[in-house]
Amino acid sequence: MTKVDFYILPSADPSARLDFACKLSEKAWRMGHRIYLHCSDAAQRDDLDARLWRFKGESFVPHGLAESEPDGLIVLGIGEDPGPHSDLLVNLDLKVPAFAQRFARVAEVVVEDPVIRQAARESFRFYREQGYPLQDHRLQRF
């Protein structure tokens, strides 16, 4: 069954979610995981794409867009089809994607912004009602 982790960041800035997604993706990739970053829209995906290129000057995090590199190690996508991915889903949308259950792990990234926190509460409730194992990580720094 899919394991769901909620990463709760000590920031009210919605862009902190993207910075953390970069860090989490790099760590997971170095551990041998394949990552699908599910974005809410094209603007968020473009922002995340730019952040992945510049987030760490001394390292390279290989990634691509779902349309051009569906089989990539780290893929940024929008819409209802994560392609062949089923390892780690980093959900940056405000709702649980219909395909979440096909992944071994799901990471939900939460900040103190009221809209994002409310969406996270609804997602948590949904996952709990479906019986998913849940874990929350309250980060002091990231």
Coordinates of N, CA and C in Angstrom, one line a residue:
M1 N 0.8 -1.2 0.0 CA 0.0 0.0 0.0 C 0.9 1.2 0.0
T2 N 0.4 2.3 -0.6 CA 1.1 3.5 -0.7 C 1.4 4.1 0.6
K3 N 2.6 4.5 0.9 CA 2.9 5.2 2.1 C 2.9 6.7 1.9
V4 N 2.3 7.5 2.7 CA 2.2 9.0 2.5 C 2.9 9.7 3.6
D5 N 3.8 10.6 3.2 CA 4.5 11.5 4.1 C 4.1 12.9 3.9
F6 N 3.8 13.6 5.0 CA 3.5 15.0 5.0 C 4.7 15.8 5.6
Y7 N 5.3 16.6 4.8 CA 6.4 17.4 5.2 C 5.9 18.8 5.5
I8 N 5.9 19.2 6.8 CA 5.4 20.5 7.2 C 6.5 21.5 7.5
L9 N 6.6 22.5 6.6 CA 7.7 23.4 6.6 C 7.4 24.6 7.5
P10 N 8.4 25.2 8.2 CA 8.2 26.4 9.1 C 8.2 27.7 8.3
S11 N 7.4 27.8 7.3 CA 7.4 29.0 6.4 C 5.9 29.2 5.9
A12 N 5.6 30.4 5.7 CA 4.3 30.8 5.1 C 4.4 31.0 3.6
D13 N 5.6 31.0 3.1 CA 5.9 31.3 1.7 C 5.6 30.1 0.8
P14 N 4.6 30.2 -0.1 CA 4.3 29.0 -0.9 C 5.5 28.6 -1.8
S15 N 6.4 29.4 -2.1 CA 7.5 29.0 -2.9 C 8.5 28.1 -2.1
A16 N 8.4 28.1 -0.8 CA 9.2 27.2 0.0 C 8.9 25.8 -0.3
R17 N 7.7 25.5 -0.8 CA 7.3 24.1 -1.2 C 8.2 23.7 -2.3
L18 N 8.4 24.6 -3.3 CA 9.2 24.2 -4.5 C 10.7 24.0 -4.1
D19 N 11.2 24.9 -3.2 CA 12.6 24.7 -2.8 C 12.8 23.4 -2.1
F20 N 11.8 23.0 -1.2 CA 11.9 21.7 -0.5 C 11.7 20.6 -1.5
A21 N 10.9 20.7 -2.5 CA 10.7 19.7 -3.5 C 12.0 19.4 -4.2
C22 N 12.8 20.4 -4.5 CA 14.1 20.3 -5.1 C 15.0 19.5 -4.2
K23 N 15.1 19.8 -3.0 CA 15.9 19.1 -2.0 C 15.5 17.7 -1.8
L24 N 14.2 17.5 -1.7 CA 13.7 16.1 -1.5 C 14.0 15.3 -2.8
S25 N 13.8 15.8 -3.9 CA 14.0 15.1 -5.2 C 15.5 14.7 -5.3
E26 N 16.4 15.7 -5.0 CA 17.8 15.3 -5.1 C 18.2 14.2 -4.2
K27 N 17.7 14.3 -3.0 CA 18.0 13.2 -2.0 C 17.5 11.9 -2.5
A28 N 16.2 11.8 -2.9 CA 15.6 10.6 -3.3 C 16.3 10.0 -4.6
W29 N 16.7 10.9 -5.5 CA 17.4 10.5 -6.7 C 18.7 9.9 -6.4
R30 N 19.4 10.5 -5.4 CA 20.7 9.9 -5.0 C 20.6 8.6 -4.3
M31 N 19.4 8.3 -3.8 CA 19.1 7.0 -3.1 C 18.6 6.0 -4.1
G32 N 18.5 6.4 -5.4 CA 18.1 5.5 -6.4 C 16.6 5.4 -6.8
H33 N 15.9 6.4 -6.3 CA 14.5 6.5 -6.6 C 14.2 7.2 -7.9
R34 N 13.0 6.9 -8.5 CA 12.5 7.7 -9.6 C 11.4 8.5 -9.1
I35 N 11.4 9.8 -9.5 CA 10.5 10.8 -8.9 C 9.6 11.4 -9.9
Y36 N 8.3 11.5 -9.6 CA 7.4 12.2 -10.4 C 6.9 13.4 -9.6
L37 N 7.2 14.6 -10.0 CA 6.8 15.9 -9.4 C 5.5 16.3 -10.0
H38 N 4.4 16.2 -9.3 CA 3.1 16.6 -9.9 C 2.8 18.1 -9.5
C39 N 2.7 18.9 -10.5 CA 2.5 20.3 -10.4 C 1.1 20.7 -10.6
S40 N 0.6 21.8 -10.1 CA -0.8 22.2 -10.2 C -1.1 22.8 -11.6
D41 N 0.0 23.5 -12.2 CA -0.2 24.1 -13.5 C 1.1 24.4 -14.1
A42 N 1.1 24.9 -15.4 CA 2.3 25.1 -16.1 C 3.2 26.1 -15.5
A43 N 2.6 27.1 -14.9 CA 3.5 28.2 -14.3 C 4.2 27.6 -13.1
Q44 N 3.6 26.8 -12.3 CA 4.3 26.2 -11.1 C 5.4 25.2 -11.7
R45 N 5.1 24.5 -12.7 CA 6.0 23.6 -13.2 C 7.2 24.3 -13.8
D46 N 7.0 25.4 -14.5 CA 8.1 26.2 -15.1 C 9.0 26.7 -14.0
D47 N 8.4 27.2 -12.9 CA 9.1 27.7 -11.7 C 9.9 26.6 -11.1
L48 N 9.4 25.4 -10.9 CA 10.1 24.3 -10.4 C 11.2 23.9 -11.3
D49 N 11.0 23.8 -12.6 CA 12.0 23.5 -13.5 C 13.2 24.4 -13.4
A50 N 13.0 25.7 -13.3 CA 14.1 26.7 -13.2 C 14.8 26.5 -11.8
R51 N 14.0 26.2 -10.8 CA 14.7 26.0 -9.5 C 15.5 24.8 -9.4
L52 N 15.1 23.7 -10.1 CA 15.9 22.5 -10.1 C 17.3 22.7 -10.9
W53 N 17.3 23.6 -11.8 CA 18.5 23.9 -12.6 C 19.5 24.7 -11.7
R54 N 19.0 25.6 -10.8 CA 19.9 26.4 -10.1 C 19.9 26.2 -8.6
F55 N 19.2 25.2 -8.1 CA 19.1 25.1 -6.6 C 20.4 24.8 -6.0
K56 N 21.3 24.0 -6.6 CA 22.6 23.7 -6.0 C 23.6 23.8 -7.1
G57 N 24.5 24.8 -6.9 CA 25.5 25.1 -7.9 C 26.5 24.0 -8.2
E58 N 26.8 23.2 -7.2 CA 27.8 22.2 -7.3 C 27.3 20.8 -7.7
S59 N 26.0 20.6 -7.9 CA 25.5 19.3 -8.3 C 24.4 19.5 -9.4
F60 N 24.3 18.4 -10.1 CA 23.3 18.3 -11.2 C 22.2 17.4 -10.9
V61 N 21.0 17.8 -11.0 CA 19.8 17.0 -10.7 C 19.1 16.8 -12.1
P62 N 19.3 15.6 -12.7 CA 18.7 15.3 -14.0 C 17.2 15.3 -13.9
H63 N 16.6 16.1 -14.7 CA 15.1 16.2 -14.7 C 14.6 16.6 -16.1
G64 N 13.3 16.4 -16.3 CA 12.7 16.8 -17.6 C 11.2 16.9 -17.4
L65 N 10.6 17.4 -18.5 CA 9.2 17.6 -18.5 C 8.5 16.2 -18.9
A66 N 7.4 15.9 -18.4 CA 6.7 14.7 -18.7 C 6.5 14.5 -20.2
E67 N 6.1 15.6 -20.9 CA 5.8 15.4 -22.3 C 7.1 15.0 -23.1
S68 N 8.2 15.5 -22.8 CA 9.4 15.3 -23.5 C 10.3 14.1 -23.0
E69 N 10.2 13.8 -21.7 CA 11.0 12.8 -21.1 C 10.2 11.9 -20.2
P70 N 9.2 11.2 -20.6 CA 8.3 10.5 -19.7 C 9.0 9.4 -18.9
D71 N 10.1 8.9 -19.4 CA 10.8 7.8 -18.7 C 11.9 8.3 -17.9
G72 N 12.1 9.7 -17.7 CA 13.2 10.2 -17.0 C 13.2 9.8 -15.5
L73 N 14.4 10.1 -14.9 CA 14.5 9.7 -13.5 C 13.8 10.7 -12.6
I74 N 13.7 12.0 -13.0 CA 12.9 13.0 -12.3 C 12.1 13.7 -13.3
V75 N 10.8 13.6 -13.2 CA 9.9 14.1 -14.2 C 8.9 15.1 -13.6
L76 N 8.7 16.3 -14.3 CA 7.8 17.3 -13.8 C 6.6 17.2 -14.7
G77 N 5.4 17.0 -14.1 CA 4.2 16.8 -14.9 C 3.0 17.6 -14.3
I78 N 2.0 17.7 -15.2 CA 0.7 18.3 -14.8 C -0.3 17.4 -15.5
G79 N -1.5 17.4 -15.1 CA -2.5 16.6 -15.7 C -2.7 15.3 -15.0
E80 N -3.4 14.4 -15.7 CA -3.8 13.1 -15.1 C -3.0 11.9 -15.4
D81 N -1.9 12.0 -16.1 CA -1.1 10.9 -16.5 C 0.4 11.0 -16.1
P82 N 0.8 10.2 -15.1 CA 2.2 10.3 -14.7 C 3.1 9.4 -15.5
G83 N 2.6 8.9 -16.6 CA 3.4 8.0 -17.5 C 3.7 6.7 -16.8
P84 N 5.0 6.2 -16.9 CA 5.3 4.9 -16.3 C 5.7 5.0 -14.9
H85 N 5.7 6.2 -14.3 CA 6.2 6.3 -12.9 C 5.3 5.7 -11.9
S86 N 6.0 5.1 -10.8 CA 5.2 4.5 -9.7 C 6.0 4.4 -8.5
D87 N 7.2 5.1 -8.4 CA 8.0 5.0 -7.2 C 7.7 6.1 -6.2
L88 N 8.1 7.3 -6.5 CA 7.9 8.4 -5.5 C 7.1 9.6 -6.2
L89 N 6.0 9.9 -5.7 CA 5.2 11.1 -6.2 C 5.4 12.2 -5.2
V90 N 5.9 13.3 -5.7 CA 5.9 14.6 -4.9 C 4.7 15.4 -5.4
N91 N 3.7 15.5 -4.6 CA 2.5 16.2 -5.0 C 2.5 17.7 -4.6
L92 N 2.6 18.5 -5.6 CA 2.6 20.0 -5.3 C 1.3 20.6 -5.7
D93 N 0.3 19.8 -6.1 CA -1.0 20.3 -6.4 C -1.8 20.4 -5.0
L94 N -2.9 21.1 -5.0 CA -3.6 21.2 -3.8 C -4.7 20.2 -3.6
K95 N -4.7 19.2 -4.4 CA -5.6 18.1 -4.3 C -4.9 16.8 -4.6
V96 N -5.4 15.7 -4.1 CA -4.8 14.4 -4.3 C -5.0 14.0 -5.7
P97 N -4.0 13.7 -6.5 CA -4.3 13.2 -7.9 C -4.9 11.8 -7.9
A98 N -5.7 11.6 -8.9 CA -6.4 10.3 -9.0 C -5.4 9.1 -9.1
F99 N -4.2 9.3 -9.5 CA -3.2 8.3 -9.7 C -2.3 8.0 -8.5
A100 N -2.5 8.7 -7.4 CA -1.6 8.6 -6.3 C -1.4 7.2 -5.8
Q101 N -2.5 6.4 -5.8 CA -2.4 5.0 -5.3 C -1.5 4.1 -6.0
R102 N -1.1 4.5 -7.2 CA -0.2 3.6 -8.0 C 1.3 3.8 -7.6
F103 N 1.6 4.8 -6.7 CA 2.9 5.0 -6.3 C 3.2 4.3 -5.0
A104 N 4.5 3.9 -4.8 CA 4.9 3.3 -3.6 C 4.9 4.3 -2.4
R105 N 5.3 5.6 -2.8 CA 5.3 6.6 -1.7 C 4.8 7.9 -2.3
V106 N 4.2 8.7 -1.5 CA 3.7 10.0 -1.8 C 4.2 11.0 -0.8
A107 N 4.8 12.1 -1.3 CA 5.2 13.2 -0.4 C 4.3 14.4 -0.6
E108 N 3.7 14.9 0.4 CA 2.9 16.1 0.4 C 3.7 17.2 1.1
V109 N 3.9 18.3 0.5 CA 4.7 19.4 1.1 C 3.8 20.5 1.5
V110 N 3.8 20.9 2.8 CA 2.9 21.8 3.4 C 3.6 23.0 4.0
V111 N 3.1 24.2 3.7 CA 3.6 25.4 4.4 C 2.5 26.1 5.2
E112 N 2.8 27.1 5.9 CA 1.8 27.7 6.8 C 0.8 28.7 6.1
D113 N 0.9 28.7 4.8 CA -0.1 29.5 4.0 C -1.5 28.9 4.3
P114 N -2.5 29.7 4.7 CA -3.8 29.2 5.0 C -4.5 28.3 3.9
V115 N -4.4 28.7 2.7 CA -5.0 27.9 1.6 C -4.3 26.5 1.5
I116 N -3.0 26.5 1.5 CA -2.2 25.3 1.4 C -2.5 24.4 2.6
R117 N -2.5 25.0 3.8 CA -2.7 24.2 5.0 C -4.1 23.5 5.0
Q118 N -5.1 24.3 4.5 CA -6.5 23.7 4.4 C -6.5 22.6 3.4
A119 N -5.9 22.8 2.3 CA -5.8 21.7 1.3 C -5.1 20.5 1.8
A120 N -4.1 20.7 2.6 CA -3.3 19.6 3.2 C -4.2 18.8 4.2
R121 N -5.0 19.5 5.0 CA -5.9 18.9 5.9 C -6.9 18.0 5.2
E122 N -7.4 18.5 4.1 CA -8.4 17.7 3.3 C -7.7 16.5 2.7
S123 N -6.5 16.7 2.2 CA -5.7 15.5 1.7 C -5.4 14.5 2.7
F124 N -5.0 15.0 3.9 CA -4.8 14.1 5.0 C -6.0 13.3 5.4
R125 N -7.1 13.9 5.4 CA -8.4 13.3 5.7 C -8.7 12.2 4.7
F126 N -8.5 12.6 3.4 CA -8.8 11.6 2.3 C -7.9 10.4 2.5
Y127 N -6.6 10.6 2.6 CA -5.7 9.5 2.8 C -6.0 8.6 4.0
R128 N -6.3 9.2 5.1 CA -6.7 8.5 6.3 C -7.9 7.6 6.1
E129 N -9.0 8.2 5.5 CA -10.2 7.5 5.2 C -10.0 6.3 4.2
Q130 N -9.0 6.4 3.4 CA -8.7 5.3 2.4 C -7.8 4.3 3.1
G131 N -7.3 4.6 4.3 CA -6.5 3.6 5.0 C -5.0 3.6 4.7
Y132 N -4.5 4.7 4.1 CA -3.1 4.8 3.8 C -2.3 5.0 5.1
P133 N -1.1 4.4 5.2 CA -0.2 4.7 6.3 C 0.3 6.1 6.2
L134 N 0.1 6.9 7.2 CA 0.5 8.3 7.2 C 1.6 8.6 8.2
Q135 N 2.5 9.6 7.8 CA 3.5 10.0 8.6 C 3.7 11.5 8.4
D136 N 3.8 12.3 9.5 CA 4.1 13.7 9.3 C 5.5 14.0 9.8
H137 N 6.2 14.9 9.1 CA 7.5 15.4 9.5 C 7.5 16.9 9.7
R138 N 7.6 17.3 10.9 CA 7.5 18.8 11.2 C 9.0 19.2 11.2
L139 N 9.3 19.9 10.1 CA 10.7 20.3 9.9 C 11.0 21.7 10.7
Q140 N 12.1 21.8 11.3 CA 12.5 23.0 12.0 C 13.2 23.9 11.0
R141 N 14.0 23.3 10.1 CA 14.7 24.0 9.0 C 14.6 23.1 7.8
F142 N 14.9 23.7 6.7 CA 15.0 22.9 5.5 C 16.0 23.6 4.6

